[in-house]
mmCIF file of C-alpha atoms in Angstrom:
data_model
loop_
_atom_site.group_PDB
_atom_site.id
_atom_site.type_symbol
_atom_site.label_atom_id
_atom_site.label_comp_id
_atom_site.label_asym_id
_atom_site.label_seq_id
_atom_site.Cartn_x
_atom_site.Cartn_y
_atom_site.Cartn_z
ATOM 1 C CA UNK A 1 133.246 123.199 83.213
ATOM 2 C CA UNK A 2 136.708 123.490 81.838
ATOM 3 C CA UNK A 3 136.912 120.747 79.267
ATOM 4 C CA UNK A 4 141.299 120.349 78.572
ATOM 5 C CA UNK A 5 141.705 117.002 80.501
ATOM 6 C CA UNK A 6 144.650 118.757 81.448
ATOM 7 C CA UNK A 7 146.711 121.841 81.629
ATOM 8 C CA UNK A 8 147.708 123.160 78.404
ATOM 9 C CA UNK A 9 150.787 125.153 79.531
ATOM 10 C CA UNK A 10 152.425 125.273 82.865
ATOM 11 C CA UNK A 11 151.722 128.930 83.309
ATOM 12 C CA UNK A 12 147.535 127.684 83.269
ATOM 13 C CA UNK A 13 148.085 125.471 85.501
ATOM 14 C CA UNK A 14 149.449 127.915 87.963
ATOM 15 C CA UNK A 15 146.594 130.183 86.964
ATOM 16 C CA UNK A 16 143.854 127.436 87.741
ATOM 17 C CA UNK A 17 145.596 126.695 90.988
ATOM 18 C CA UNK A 18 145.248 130.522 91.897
ATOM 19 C CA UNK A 19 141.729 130.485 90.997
ATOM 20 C CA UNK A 20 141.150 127.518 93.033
ATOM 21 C CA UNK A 21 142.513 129.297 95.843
ATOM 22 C CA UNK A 22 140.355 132.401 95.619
ATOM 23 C CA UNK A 23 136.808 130.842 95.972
ATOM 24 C CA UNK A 24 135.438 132.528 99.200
ATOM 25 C CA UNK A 25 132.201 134.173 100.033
ATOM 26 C CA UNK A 26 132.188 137.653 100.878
ATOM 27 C CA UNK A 27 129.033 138.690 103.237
ATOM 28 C CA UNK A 28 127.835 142.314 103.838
ATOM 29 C CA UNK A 29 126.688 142.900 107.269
ATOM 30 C CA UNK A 30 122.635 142.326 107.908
ATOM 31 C CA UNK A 31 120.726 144.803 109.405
ATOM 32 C CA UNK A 32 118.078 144.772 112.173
ATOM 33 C CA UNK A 33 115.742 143.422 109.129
ATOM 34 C CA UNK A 34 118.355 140.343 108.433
ATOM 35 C CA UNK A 35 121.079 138.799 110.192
ATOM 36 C CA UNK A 36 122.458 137.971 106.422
ATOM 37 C CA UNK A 37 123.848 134.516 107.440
ATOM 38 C CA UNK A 38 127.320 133.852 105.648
ATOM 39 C CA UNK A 39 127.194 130.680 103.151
ATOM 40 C CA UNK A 40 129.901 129.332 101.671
ATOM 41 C CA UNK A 41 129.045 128.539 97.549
ATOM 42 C CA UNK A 42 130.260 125.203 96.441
ATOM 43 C CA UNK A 43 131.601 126.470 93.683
ATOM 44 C CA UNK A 44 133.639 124.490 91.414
ATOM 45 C CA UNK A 45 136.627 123.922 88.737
ATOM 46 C CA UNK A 46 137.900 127.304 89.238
ATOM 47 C CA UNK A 47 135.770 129.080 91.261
ATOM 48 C CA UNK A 48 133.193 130.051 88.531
ATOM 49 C CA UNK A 49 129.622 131.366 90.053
ATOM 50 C CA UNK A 50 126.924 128.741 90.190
ATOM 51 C CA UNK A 51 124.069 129.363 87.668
ATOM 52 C CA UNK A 52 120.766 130.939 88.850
ATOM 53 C CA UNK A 53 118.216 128.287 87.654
ATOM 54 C CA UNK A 54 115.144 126.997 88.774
ATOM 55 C CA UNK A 55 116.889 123.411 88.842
ATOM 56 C CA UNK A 56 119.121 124.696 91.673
ATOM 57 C CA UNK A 57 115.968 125.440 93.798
ATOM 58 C CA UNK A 58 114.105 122.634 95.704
ATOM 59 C CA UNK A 59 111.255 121.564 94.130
ATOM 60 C CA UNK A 60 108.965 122.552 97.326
ATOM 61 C CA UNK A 61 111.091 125.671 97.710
ATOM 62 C CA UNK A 62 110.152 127.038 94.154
ATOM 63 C CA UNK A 63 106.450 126.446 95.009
ATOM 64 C CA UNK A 64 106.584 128.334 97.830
ATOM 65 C CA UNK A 65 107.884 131.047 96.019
ATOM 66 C CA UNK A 66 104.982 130.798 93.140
ATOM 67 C CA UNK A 67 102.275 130.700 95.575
ATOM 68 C CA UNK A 68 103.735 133.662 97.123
ATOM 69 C CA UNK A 69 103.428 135.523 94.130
ATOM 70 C CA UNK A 70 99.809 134.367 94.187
ATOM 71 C CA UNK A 71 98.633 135.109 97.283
ATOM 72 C CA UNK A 72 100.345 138.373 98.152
ATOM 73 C CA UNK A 73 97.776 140.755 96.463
ATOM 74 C CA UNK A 74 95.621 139.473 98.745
ATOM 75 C CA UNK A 75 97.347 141.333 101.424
ATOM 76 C CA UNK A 76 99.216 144.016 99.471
ATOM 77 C CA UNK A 77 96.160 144.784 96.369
ATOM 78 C CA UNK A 78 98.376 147.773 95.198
ATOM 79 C CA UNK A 79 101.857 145.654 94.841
ATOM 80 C CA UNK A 80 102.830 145.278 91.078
ATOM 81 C CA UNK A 81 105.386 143.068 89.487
ATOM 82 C CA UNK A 82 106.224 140.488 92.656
ATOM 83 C CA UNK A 83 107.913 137.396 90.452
ATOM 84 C CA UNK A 84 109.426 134.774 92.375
ATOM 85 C CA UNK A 85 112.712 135.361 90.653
ATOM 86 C CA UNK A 86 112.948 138.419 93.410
ATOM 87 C CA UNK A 87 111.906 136.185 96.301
ATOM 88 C CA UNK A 88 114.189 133.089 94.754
ATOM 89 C CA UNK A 89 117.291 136.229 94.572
ATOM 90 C CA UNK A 90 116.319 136.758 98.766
ATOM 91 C CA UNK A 91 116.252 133.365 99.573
ATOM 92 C CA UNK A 92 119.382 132.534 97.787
ATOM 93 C CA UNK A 93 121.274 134.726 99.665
ATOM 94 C CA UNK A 94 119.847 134.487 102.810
ATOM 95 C CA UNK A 95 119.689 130.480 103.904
ATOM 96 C CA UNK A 96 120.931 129.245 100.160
ATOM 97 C CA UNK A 97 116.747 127.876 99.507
ATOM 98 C CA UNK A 98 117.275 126.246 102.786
ATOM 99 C CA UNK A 99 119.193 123.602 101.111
ATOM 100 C CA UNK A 100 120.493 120.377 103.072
ATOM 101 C CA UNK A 101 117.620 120.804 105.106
ATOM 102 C CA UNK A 102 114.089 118.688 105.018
ATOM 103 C CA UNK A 103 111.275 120.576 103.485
ATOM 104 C CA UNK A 104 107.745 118.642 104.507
ATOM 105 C CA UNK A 105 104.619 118.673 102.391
ATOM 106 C CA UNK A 106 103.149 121.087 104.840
ATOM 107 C CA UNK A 107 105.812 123.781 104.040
ATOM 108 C CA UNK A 108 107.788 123.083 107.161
ATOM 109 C CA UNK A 109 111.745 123.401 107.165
ATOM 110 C CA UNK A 110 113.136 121.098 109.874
ATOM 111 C CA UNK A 111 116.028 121.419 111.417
ATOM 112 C CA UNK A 112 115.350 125.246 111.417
ATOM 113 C CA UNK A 113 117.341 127.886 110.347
ATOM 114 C CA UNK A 114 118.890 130.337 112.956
ATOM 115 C CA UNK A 115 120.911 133.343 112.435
ATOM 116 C CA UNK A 116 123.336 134.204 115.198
ATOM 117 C CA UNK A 117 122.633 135.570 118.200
ATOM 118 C CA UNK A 118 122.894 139.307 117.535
ATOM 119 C CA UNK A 119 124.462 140.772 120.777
ATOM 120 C CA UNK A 120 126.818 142.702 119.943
ATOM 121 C CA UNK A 121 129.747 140.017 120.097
ATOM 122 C CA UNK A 122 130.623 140.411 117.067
ATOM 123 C CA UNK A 123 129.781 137.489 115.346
ATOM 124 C CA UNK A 124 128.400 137.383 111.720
ATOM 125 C CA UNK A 125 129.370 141.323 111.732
ATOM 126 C CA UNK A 126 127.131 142.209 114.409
ATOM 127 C CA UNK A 127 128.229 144.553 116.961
ATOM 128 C CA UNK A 128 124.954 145.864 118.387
ATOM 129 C CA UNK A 129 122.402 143.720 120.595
ATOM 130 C CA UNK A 130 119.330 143.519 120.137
ATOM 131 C CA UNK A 131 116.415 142.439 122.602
ATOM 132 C CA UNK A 132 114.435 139.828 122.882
ATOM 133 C CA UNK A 133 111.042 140.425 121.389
ATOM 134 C CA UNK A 134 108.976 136.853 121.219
ATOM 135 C CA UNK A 135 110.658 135.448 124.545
ATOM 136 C CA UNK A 136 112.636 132.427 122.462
ATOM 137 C CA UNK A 137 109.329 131.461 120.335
ATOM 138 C CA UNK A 138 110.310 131.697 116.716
ATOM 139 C CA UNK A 139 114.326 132.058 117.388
ATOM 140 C CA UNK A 140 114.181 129.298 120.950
ATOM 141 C CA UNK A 141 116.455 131.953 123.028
ATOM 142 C CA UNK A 142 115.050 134.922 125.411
ATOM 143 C CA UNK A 143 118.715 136.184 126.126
ATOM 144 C CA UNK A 144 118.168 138.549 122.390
ATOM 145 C CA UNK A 145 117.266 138.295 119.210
ATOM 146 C CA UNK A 146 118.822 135.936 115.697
ATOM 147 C CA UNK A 147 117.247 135.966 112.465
ATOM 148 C CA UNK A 148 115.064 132.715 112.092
ATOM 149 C CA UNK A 149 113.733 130.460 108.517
ATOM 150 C CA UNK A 150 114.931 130.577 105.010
ATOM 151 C CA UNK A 151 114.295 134.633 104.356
ATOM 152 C CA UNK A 152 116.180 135.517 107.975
ATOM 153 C CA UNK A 153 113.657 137.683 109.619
ATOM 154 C CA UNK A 154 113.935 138.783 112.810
ATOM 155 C CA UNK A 155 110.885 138.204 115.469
ATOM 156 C CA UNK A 156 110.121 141.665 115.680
ATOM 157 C CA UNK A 157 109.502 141.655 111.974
ATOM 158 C CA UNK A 158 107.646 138.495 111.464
ATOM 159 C CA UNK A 159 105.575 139.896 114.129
ATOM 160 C CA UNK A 160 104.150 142.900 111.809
ATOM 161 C CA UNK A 161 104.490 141.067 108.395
ATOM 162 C CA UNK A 162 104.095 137.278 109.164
ATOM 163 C CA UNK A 163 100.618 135.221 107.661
ATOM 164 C CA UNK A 164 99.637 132.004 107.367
ATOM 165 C CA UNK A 165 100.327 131.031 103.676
ATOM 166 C CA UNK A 166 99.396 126.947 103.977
ATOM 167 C CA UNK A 167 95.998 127.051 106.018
ATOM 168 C CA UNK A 168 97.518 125.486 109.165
ATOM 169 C CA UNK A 169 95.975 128.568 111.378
ATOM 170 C CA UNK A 170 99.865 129.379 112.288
ATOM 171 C CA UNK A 171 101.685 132.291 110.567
ATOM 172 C CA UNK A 172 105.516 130.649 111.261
ATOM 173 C CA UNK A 173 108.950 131.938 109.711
ATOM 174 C CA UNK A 174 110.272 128.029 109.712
ATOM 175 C CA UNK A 175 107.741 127.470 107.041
ATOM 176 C CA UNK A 176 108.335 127.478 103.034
ATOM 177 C CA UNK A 177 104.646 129.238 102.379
ATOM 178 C CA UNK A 178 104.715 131.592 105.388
ATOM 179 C CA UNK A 179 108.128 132.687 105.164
ATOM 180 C CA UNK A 180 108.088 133.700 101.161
ATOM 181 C CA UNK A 181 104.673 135.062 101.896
ATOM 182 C CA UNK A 182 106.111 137.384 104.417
ATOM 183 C CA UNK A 183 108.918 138.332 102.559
ATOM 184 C CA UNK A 184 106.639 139.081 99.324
ATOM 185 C CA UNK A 185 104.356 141.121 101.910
ATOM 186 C CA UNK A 186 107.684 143.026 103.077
ATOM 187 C CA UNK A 187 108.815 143.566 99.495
ATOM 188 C CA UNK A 188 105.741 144.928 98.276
ATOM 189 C CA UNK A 189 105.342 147.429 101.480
ATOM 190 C CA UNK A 190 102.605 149.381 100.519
ATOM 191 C CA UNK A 191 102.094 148.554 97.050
ATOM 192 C CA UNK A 192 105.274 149.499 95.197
ATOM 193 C CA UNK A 193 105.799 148.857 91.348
ATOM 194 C CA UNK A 194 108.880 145.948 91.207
ATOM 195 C CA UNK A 195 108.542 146.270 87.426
ATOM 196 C CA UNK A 196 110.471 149.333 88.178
ATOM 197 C CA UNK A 197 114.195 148.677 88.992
ATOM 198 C CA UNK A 198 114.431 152.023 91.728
ATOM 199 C CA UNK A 199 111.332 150.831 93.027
ATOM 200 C CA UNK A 200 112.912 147.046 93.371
ATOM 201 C CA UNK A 201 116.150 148.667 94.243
ATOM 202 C CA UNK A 202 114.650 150.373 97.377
ATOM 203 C CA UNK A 203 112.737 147.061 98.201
ATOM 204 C CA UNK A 204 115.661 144.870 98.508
ATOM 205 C CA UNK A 205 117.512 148.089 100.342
ATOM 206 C CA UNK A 206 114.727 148.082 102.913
ATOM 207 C CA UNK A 207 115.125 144.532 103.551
ATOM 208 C CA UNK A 208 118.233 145.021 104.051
ATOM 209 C CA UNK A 209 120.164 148.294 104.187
ATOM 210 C CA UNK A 210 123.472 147.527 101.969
ATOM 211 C CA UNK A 211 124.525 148.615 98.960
ATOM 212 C CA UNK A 212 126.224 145.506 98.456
ATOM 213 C CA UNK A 213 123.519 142.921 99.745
ATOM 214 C CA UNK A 214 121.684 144.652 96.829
ATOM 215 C CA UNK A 215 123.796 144.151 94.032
ATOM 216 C CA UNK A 216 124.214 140.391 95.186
ATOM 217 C CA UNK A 217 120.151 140.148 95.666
ATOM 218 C CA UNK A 218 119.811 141.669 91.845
ATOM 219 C CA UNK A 219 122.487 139.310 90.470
ATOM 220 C CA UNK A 220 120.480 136.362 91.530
ATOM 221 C CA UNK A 221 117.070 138.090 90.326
ATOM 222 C CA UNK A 222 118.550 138.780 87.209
ATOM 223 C CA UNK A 223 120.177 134.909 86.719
ATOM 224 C CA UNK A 224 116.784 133.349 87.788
ATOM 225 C CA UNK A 225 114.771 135.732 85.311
ATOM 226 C CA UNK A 226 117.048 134.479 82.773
ATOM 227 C CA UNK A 227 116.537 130.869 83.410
ATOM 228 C CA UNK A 228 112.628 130.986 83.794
ATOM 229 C CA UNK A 229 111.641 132.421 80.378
ATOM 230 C CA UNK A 230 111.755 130.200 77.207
ATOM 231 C CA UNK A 231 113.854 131.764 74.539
ATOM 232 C CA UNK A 232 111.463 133.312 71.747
ATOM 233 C CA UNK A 233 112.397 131.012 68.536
ATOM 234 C CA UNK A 234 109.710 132.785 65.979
ATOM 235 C CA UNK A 235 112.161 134.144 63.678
ATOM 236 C CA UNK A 236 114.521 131.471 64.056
ATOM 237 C CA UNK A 237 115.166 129.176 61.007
ATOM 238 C CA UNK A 238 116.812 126.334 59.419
ATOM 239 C CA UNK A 239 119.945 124.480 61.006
ATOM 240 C CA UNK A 240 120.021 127.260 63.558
ATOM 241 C CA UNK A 241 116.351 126.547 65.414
ATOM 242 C CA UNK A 242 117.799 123.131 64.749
ATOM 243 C CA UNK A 243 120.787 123.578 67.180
ATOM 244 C CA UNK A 244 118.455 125.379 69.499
ATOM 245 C CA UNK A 245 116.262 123.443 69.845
ATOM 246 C CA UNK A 246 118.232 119.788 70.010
ATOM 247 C CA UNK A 247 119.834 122.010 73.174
ATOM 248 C CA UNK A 248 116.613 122.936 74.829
ATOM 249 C CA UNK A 249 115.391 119.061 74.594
ATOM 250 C CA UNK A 250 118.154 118.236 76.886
ATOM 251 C CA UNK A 251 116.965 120.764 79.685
ATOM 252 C CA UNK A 252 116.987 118.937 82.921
ATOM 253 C CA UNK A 253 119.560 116.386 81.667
ATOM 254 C CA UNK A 254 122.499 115.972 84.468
ATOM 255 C CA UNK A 255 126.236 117.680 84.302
ATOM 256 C CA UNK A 256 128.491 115.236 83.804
ATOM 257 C CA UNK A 257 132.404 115.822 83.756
ATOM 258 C CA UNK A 258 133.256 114.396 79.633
ATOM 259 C CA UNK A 259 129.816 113.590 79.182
ATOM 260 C CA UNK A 260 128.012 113.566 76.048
ATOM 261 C CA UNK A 261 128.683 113.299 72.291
ATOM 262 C CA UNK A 262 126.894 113.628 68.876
ATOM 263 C CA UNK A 263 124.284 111.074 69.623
ATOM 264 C CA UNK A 264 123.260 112.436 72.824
ATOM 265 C CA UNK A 265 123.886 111.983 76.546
ATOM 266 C CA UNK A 266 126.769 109.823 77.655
ATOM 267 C CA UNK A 267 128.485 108.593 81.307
ATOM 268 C CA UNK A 268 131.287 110.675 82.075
ATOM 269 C CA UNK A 269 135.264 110.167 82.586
ATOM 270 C CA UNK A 270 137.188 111.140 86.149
ATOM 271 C CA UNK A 271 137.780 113.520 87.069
ATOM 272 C CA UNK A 272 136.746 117.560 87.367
ATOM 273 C CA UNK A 273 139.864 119.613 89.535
ATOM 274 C CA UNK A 274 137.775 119.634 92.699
ATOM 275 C CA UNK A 275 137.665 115.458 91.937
ATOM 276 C CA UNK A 276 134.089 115.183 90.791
ATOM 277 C CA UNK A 277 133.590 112.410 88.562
ATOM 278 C CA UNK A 278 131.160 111.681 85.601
ATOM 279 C CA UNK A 279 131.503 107.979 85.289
ATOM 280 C CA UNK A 280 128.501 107.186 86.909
ATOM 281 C CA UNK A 281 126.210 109.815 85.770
ATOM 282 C CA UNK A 282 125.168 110.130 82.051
ATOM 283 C CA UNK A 283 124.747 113.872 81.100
ATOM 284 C CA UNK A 284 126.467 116.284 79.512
ATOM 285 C CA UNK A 285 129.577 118.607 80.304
ATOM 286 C CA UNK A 286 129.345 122.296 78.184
ATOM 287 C CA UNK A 287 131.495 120.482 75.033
ATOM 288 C CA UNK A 288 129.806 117.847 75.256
ATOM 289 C CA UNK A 289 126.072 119.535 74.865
ATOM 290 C CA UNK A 290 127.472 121.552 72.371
ATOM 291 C CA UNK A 291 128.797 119.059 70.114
ATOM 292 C CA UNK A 292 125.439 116.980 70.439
ATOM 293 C CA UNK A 293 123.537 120.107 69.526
ATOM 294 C CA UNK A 294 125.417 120.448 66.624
ATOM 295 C CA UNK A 295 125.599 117.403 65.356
ATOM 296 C CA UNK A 296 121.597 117.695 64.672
ATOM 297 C CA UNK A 297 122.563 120.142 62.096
ATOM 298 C CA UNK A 298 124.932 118.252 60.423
ATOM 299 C CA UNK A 299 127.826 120.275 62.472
ATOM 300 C CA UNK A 300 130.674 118.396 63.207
ATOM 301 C CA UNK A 301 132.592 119.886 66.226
ATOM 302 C CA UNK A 302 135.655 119.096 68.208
ATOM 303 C CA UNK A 303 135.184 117.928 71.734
ATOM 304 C CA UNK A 304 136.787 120.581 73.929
ATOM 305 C CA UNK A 305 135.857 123.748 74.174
ATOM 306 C CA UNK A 306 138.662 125.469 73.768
ATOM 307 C CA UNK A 307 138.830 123.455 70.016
ATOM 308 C CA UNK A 308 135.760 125.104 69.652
ATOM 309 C CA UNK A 309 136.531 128.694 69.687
ATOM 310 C CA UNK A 310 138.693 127.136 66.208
ATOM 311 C CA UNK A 311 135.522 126.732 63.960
ATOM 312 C CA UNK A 312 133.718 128.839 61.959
ATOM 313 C CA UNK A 313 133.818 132.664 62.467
ATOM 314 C CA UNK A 314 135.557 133.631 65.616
ATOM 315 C CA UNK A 315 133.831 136.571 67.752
ATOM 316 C CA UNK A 316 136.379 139.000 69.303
ATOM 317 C CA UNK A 317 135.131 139.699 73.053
ATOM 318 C CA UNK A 318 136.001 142.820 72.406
ATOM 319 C CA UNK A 319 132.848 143.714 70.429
ATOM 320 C CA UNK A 320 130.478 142.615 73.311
ATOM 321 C CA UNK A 321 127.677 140.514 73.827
ATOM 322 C CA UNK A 322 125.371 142.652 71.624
ATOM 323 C CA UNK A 323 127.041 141.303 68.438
ATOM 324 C CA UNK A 324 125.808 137.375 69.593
ATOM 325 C CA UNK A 325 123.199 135.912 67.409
ATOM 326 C CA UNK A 326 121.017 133.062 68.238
ATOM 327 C CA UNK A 327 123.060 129.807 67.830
ATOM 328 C CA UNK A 328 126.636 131.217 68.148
ATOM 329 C CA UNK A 329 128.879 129.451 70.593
ATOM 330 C CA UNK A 330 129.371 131.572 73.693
ATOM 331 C CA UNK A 331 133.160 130.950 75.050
ATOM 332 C CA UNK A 332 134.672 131.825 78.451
ATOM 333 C CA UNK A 333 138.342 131.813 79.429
ATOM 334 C CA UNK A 334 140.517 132.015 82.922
ATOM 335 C CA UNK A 335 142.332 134.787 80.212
ATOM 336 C CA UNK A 336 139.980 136.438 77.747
ATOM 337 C CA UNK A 337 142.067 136.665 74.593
ATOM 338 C CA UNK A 338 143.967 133.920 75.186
ATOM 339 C CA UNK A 339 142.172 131.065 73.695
ATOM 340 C CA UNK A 340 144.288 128.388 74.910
ATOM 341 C CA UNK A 341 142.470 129.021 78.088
ATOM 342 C CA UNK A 342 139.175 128.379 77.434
ATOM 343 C CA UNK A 343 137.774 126.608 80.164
ATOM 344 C CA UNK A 344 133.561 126.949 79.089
ATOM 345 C CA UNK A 345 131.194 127.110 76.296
ATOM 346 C CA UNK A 346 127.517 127.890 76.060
ATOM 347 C CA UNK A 347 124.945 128.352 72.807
ATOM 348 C CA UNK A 348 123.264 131.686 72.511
ATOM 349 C CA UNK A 349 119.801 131.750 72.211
ATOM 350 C CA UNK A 350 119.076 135.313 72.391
ATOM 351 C CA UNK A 351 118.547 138.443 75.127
ATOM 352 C CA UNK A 352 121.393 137.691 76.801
ATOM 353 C CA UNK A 353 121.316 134.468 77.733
ATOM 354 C CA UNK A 354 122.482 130.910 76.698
ATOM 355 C CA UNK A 355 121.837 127.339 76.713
ATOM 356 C CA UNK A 356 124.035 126.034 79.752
ATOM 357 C CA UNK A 357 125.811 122.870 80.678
ATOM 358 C CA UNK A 358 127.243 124.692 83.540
ATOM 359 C CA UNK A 359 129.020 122.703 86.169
ATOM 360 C CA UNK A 360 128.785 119.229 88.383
ATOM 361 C CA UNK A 361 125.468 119.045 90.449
ATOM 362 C CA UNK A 362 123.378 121.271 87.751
ATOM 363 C CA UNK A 363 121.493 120.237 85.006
ATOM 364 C CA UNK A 364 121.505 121.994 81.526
ATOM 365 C CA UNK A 365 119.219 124.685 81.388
ATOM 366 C CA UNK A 366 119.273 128.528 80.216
ATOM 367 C CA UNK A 367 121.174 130.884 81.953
ATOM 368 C CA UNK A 368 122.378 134.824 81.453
ATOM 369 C CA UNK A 369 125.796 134.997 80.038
ATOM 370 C CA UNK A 370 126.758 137.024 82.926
ATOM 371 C CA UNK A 371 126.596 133.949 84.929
ATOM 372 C CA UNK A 372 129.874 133.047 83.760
ATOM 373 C CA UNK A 373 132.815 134.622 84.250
ATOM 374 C CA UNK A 374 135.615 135.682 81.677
ATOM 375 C CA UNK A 375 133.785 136.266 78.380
ATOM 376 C CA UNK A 376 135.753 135.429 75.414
ATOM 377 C CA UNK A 377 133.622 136.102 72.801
ATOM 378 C CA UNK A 378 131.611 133.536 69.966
ATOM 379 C CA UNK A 379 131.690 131.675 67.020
ATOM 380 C CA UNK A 380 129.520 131.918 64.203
ATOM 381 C CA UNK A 381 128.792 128.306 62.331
ATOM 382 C CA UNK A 382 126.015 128.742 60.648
#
């Protein structure tokens, strides 16, 4: 993400080197709904938060979630607004879209996913046991109770909200379709309105009863409703829609540390501070996307980002994100106001979000702006 091949001044490179050391994961403690297993994000170059996108989500994952969003009206007719943004935001934070595990055809999740045991040791914040309800079927011990599949629930739950989502006859928490089903059933309770943020609020607080389990659950909501609606280009004109939309054709194309340049997508250089190289993938890195976007218009840009923030009309953070405009560069820094520490760039396509080359292992794709952190305000080329 940053794009300086290296550090401009010795007091950012002790800055980076702090940031590097601060990447953790902090995990409220789960309630008797969730056991709220701790996963470590594999975040990178500085310990900026990974993008919510649908290209971070398995594929079989994200249909699970759809035909949730299907199918739960057929058990809850009253429940209003269930997206699966809100059951991607869950998942996320709960078993990380079961990632690094196999996801079958059927919907099965293999090896399955096991909370700890909660019995009061201590472990994974628990400090009260809890008995043994299904006698070891869903969560294979009858000495208590963990939180089993990719939303977490507990056997006693399942037992009152699980169905069988993939016509199998079986209504099982280790399974993609059942498990989002149940956890769209849960949401819903009995019919709420999730168009309404209280009434989402109290939804995710249900599930599970902290304050800060819900403000994590919204961010991801929030980044994954950002990255599933196309950006509304109707007013947009000229070079601008230009830029924009030379970005958006590269959706889907891979990050790739010092890849890309005016004619398009290009193999990358080694290497990113946590040592990911681009040399054998050809993509883009944030510059890189940027520069190519450009280019389209007739733009001719720099290839770092921080040379960026040097063109056209600068954008004081200062003034906010409501001053963007569609096609303004987006810029973030390790030390807003100081430009020489510019470590990301983005284009701005509107409602608060951006076109996003955002880090190694994603592709480019839109994201809120919020995903990244240290705004440092735009530039206006055109």
């Amino acid at each position: 993400m940053r794009k300086s091949r290296r550090c401009l001044t010795r007091w950012c490179c002790v800055m980076v080197l702090l940031l590097f050391a601060a990447v953790c994961c902090a995990a409220p403690v789960g309630n008797a709904i969730s056991a709220y297993v701790t996963l470590k994000e594999d975040e990178d170059d500085g310990g900026i938060a990974q993008g919510g996108s649908a290209a971070d989500i398995p594929a079989r994952m994200l249909t699970a979630y759809k035909k949730a969003v299907q199918q739960v009206g057929t058990y809850v007719p009253n429940c209003r607004g269930m997206r699966w943004p809100i059951l991607a935001g869950i998942a996320k934070v709960e078993s990380n879209h079961a990632i690094g595990h196999s996801i079958a055809a059927n919907g099965d999740i293999r090896p399955k996913i096991y909370g700890v045991l909660l019995n009061g040791s201590g472990q994974g914040g628990n400090t009260t046991p809890v008995a043994d309800t299904d006698n070891g079927r869903w969560d294979g011990t009858s000495t208590g109770e963990r939180a089993v599949g990719p939303f977490q629930f507990l056997p006693s739950t399942w037992a009152s909200i699980g169905e069988d989502a993939n016509g199998d006859k079986v209504a099982d928490p280790h399974n993609a379709d059942d498990a989002a089903l149940g956890a769209a059933i849960y949401l819903c309770g009995t019919g709420r309105d999730l168009t309404q943020r209280a009434q989402l609020n109290a939804a995710i607080l249900q599930y599970n009863h902290s304050s800060e389990y819900v403000a994590n659950v919204l961010g991801w909501i929030d980044q994954y409703t950002a990255a599933a609606e196309d950006p509304n280009l109707t007013n947009v004109t000229g070079k601008v829609r230009t830029v924009i939309e030379a970005a958006l054709s590269q959706r889907g194309v891979p990050y790739s540390w010092g890849g890309g340049n005016a004619q398009g997508p290009s193999y990358g250089i080694c290497c990113s501070p946590s040592g990911k190289s681009g040399t054998a993938i050809k993509g883009f890195d944030c510059s890189g996307l940027t520069l190519y976007a450009y280019a389209k218009a007739g733009v001719q840009l720099p290839r770092t980002a921080a040379a960026q923030a040097g063109v056209g009309q600068r954008i004081p953070s200062s003034l906010g994100t409501g001053v963007l405009k569609v096609g303004d560069l987006v810029f973030f820094a390790y030390a807003p106001g100081r430009d020489s520490t510019i470590y990301h760039v983005g284009i701005y396509v509107g409602n608060g979000r951006m076109i996003n080359a955002a880090r190694p292992g994603t592709a480019v794709r839109l994201d809120a702006v919020s995903t990244m952190s240290g705004y440092a305000g735009g530039a206006r080329l055109l």
